[in-house]
């Protein structure tokens, strides 16, 4: 037991000896790292097997690029990250080794002493954590990890190159292409270590794919395929290669790449899509052969679920041959035979809708677009155009359908009875046939589902989990949060019920009317027999009416269609009203929203010529004038002005067109009106009300339909109120609500009107509508202000640091990334949460987790010194506020009011000089004199689990002074366990100059460190800072020692111009170029030039010795057997632990 206890104590991370390095690397590798790597592999396999690619687009190189697959394997990746963090805390060695001052330093020795991490295996732990974060989809955290890792191993090119490659990948997958380009450019400027070349092949291939430089991506992708060891992933990469070759027009190369996909024996879905892609790339030369091949695939039972893709490929071949009719027919056939609501079906419908759009069949285009928009991803290229077209068609099609329907009904009314009945029967037969096909399709789908549930599926090569509607993985979100499901629900509702108005009791066909009191009085005066006879007659009449109604509501009966045909003059007049309204609205939409002037002219000209009694004929003349003006036909346009003057002299459209400023307003009216409103608003703020009223009059004359008309009315009303005309203000507010009900100002004007109606008095006053910092939502009355909550000036409570900004004034995503990276790299022992809150006119980014005001202020001072953060802040306001006062900000108090409160109560406070943010939330210390050494294996694990190691390089302000126990300020004290190498050999009773001596158990007082110096008054002045790990700060490396130096100073970054390899394994053997085979280690090595003796050079395992050992000359050297053992134990290219396959 005693030996075990001495072994654990002797192998503490506070000591840097060959024994401690071996112990911690061994434990990190075969304990925490092993468990984390197993979890990482399980998570990678889960993500790989559950990934669903969208083969209609360029598939991503990494499966994490599919957003629907990012949640796969999350639990395993979390476990891998947890194990990596534990390994880093328990086994990180930051202490520099003790160096023999009499030994001459070589360049490799300088590099060794300049390292920031001395555990030779821990770089793989960092790599495991970063990769797990990357494949988990947390690219911000992965970028922070690899960025920190690159700085930690910046003197070791092999590890540094790998970390920078993964940093660039994290930027690429997060769409930070500018940052990724910067990393790639800087790395290409330097030489990339041959061991990191493999990672850079993946990185450059991924980068050029994201930037759509496919010609540059293909050579690197071919190298990636050679590196790939997983069969399924290699098949995906071959498919990706085929897509890139096809995008460049290289059909033959693409066909070969797809053929290699099939040879990999991938899952059937991938194989099927490869075969489909083969037919498309070779369709130009062998169209007939490819169509025959696809038709054979359509007959196969294995492809029943993919018939939409088969017919989509056939349609594409016909479309390439310019046979549009056959292409549309196959697209429609694929739509009917589709059994899945998948992305592939959405792509088919999008293509079909585009064809109908080009042919101006807007009814069919609206049907296809309306269904496709619910199946495609919002981030798909072209989705915005699809959404815009779908919205316009949803507005247009009801009018065009109404016109077409009424024209058809009026035509049927003019037919004889025989022809009319024959036409109706043809419609009924087509409806029955369509319903029968739909019924058969649903029955077939139900049978297939039953077979799948019973395990009787014919395809055993592909195992697929059941997918929810839309082909997306179930995420547990509410139904109405899924836009795809909502769109599908709307379509299904319209198929069942048609277009219904959003009113109560919409499902009732006939509304019932409650009888009046007179009816009850008449019934009361009748006898029982009379009442019974009347009730019986009404029952018979109701039954006959129900039979008639049922026939009129059944589309399978003639009565259903006969009831809609206009036979009487009243019915024809009602039908004509529907036609007139449809022609006018469709003509305006064609002109303004579709820019289809011929169709607009056709609709409006028919309206003017066939229906001269239309009530809005002046509007029709106005739009026809604009239409012919855009077509460059001024004579025809002037004729419509003459018609307006003759028929509608008092119309507002006549006044607009006859305005002498009409031409100027058409060209520059928007800018003139904006300038006029800006001048009016400035005059209102300066109390120049006469000028305000003059501008209002000018606006009413020049821009009666301007975009700022509501604002002019609101400003005019407030001006009247401030000048004492409350009635005029109220009249303007009512006019604003009536004419501009959709304006944001209408709500505020309505509140003013309602307040006056409730008996409140209007009071004038000035306020700035554009000043969001003076805005608050709650306006207190005189009685409410007595009981209003006030701001608290308590400093010892939880505080929040906020960055408040106006929307669109900064890039919140980049600012969030910089904050997260700064917190991750600067505060290891503290965890700060970052939330973004949306407000009225302002948004804020909240950083919480501060226990008092002092911590929040220290954090703010440190943060505002970070150039990357300040660059992204822009015009954001930093705000420090307690959680108690936070609910009052923006509601009871504006930001300006809180700023005054902060300046008065918090700004004058003296802030603590301790580094509060470097302290852990809970510190467990052991009483002095009590050392409970672990005895059992479980106690040893508990001892290791409770070990705490802080990270390096905290970012703290340089002027911060930390007092010691007596309260007097001194230089920054070193943390527990810090040991700085003395320049001279220390004696037993004296403290050498330039040395910091800190007890490892009970650090209560420190003396000035090597970089400390005295000012003229004898007081200590701080010149550097101390890392959390106990190492001296960077400033200590720059200050001059008090004694003559006998060894070269340690540099912050030293890239030795020699072949390195000692940074990864214990010994100092040279790394091997990729073109050579690694030789066996020799037992002898040449002595360096200028050495006093010819003894072999000491390995890195003996570079740092214990303080109790003599440092003059080594008594013995390592043998070749020990060197070979260490090489095998910590081999850089260990395929399993390096996780190259994943």
Short mmCIF file of C-alpha atoms in Angstrom, two decimals, residues 51 72 124 162 254 277 298 331 469 491 517 543 578 720 729 753 970 1011 1054 1112:
data_model
loop_
_atom_site.label_atom_id
_atom_site.label_comp_id
_atom_site.label_asym_id
_atom_site.label_seq_id
_atom_site.Cartn_x
_atom_site.Cartn_y
_atom_site.Cartn_z
CA UNK A 51 -27.56 8.98 -42.30
CA UNK A 72 -27.46 10.83 -34.53
CA UNK A 124 -4.67 12.57 -29.19
CA UNK A 162 -3.61 18.47 -37.96
CA UNK A 254 -19.04 10.57 -63.99
CA UNK A 277 -27.43 8.94 -62.17
CA UNK A 298 -39.76 0.48 -62.85
CA UNK A 331 -43.39 13.58 -64.36
CA UNK A 469 -44.24 12.37 -42.89
CA UNK A 491 -53.23 20.60 -48.96
CA UNK A 517 -91.32 35.65 -31.07
CA UNK A 543 -87.10 15.21 -45.58
CA UNK A 578 -67.64 36.98 -60.48
CA UNK A 720 -51.90 69.66 -33.17
CA UNK A 729 -55.31 65.37 -32.93
CA UNK A 753 -58.56 57.08 -29.42
CA UNK A 970 1.83 43.14 -4.51
CA UNK A 1011 9.70 39.03 -13.79
CA UNK A 1054 10.34 28.27 -31.57
CA UNK A 1112 26.12 17.81 -13.44
#
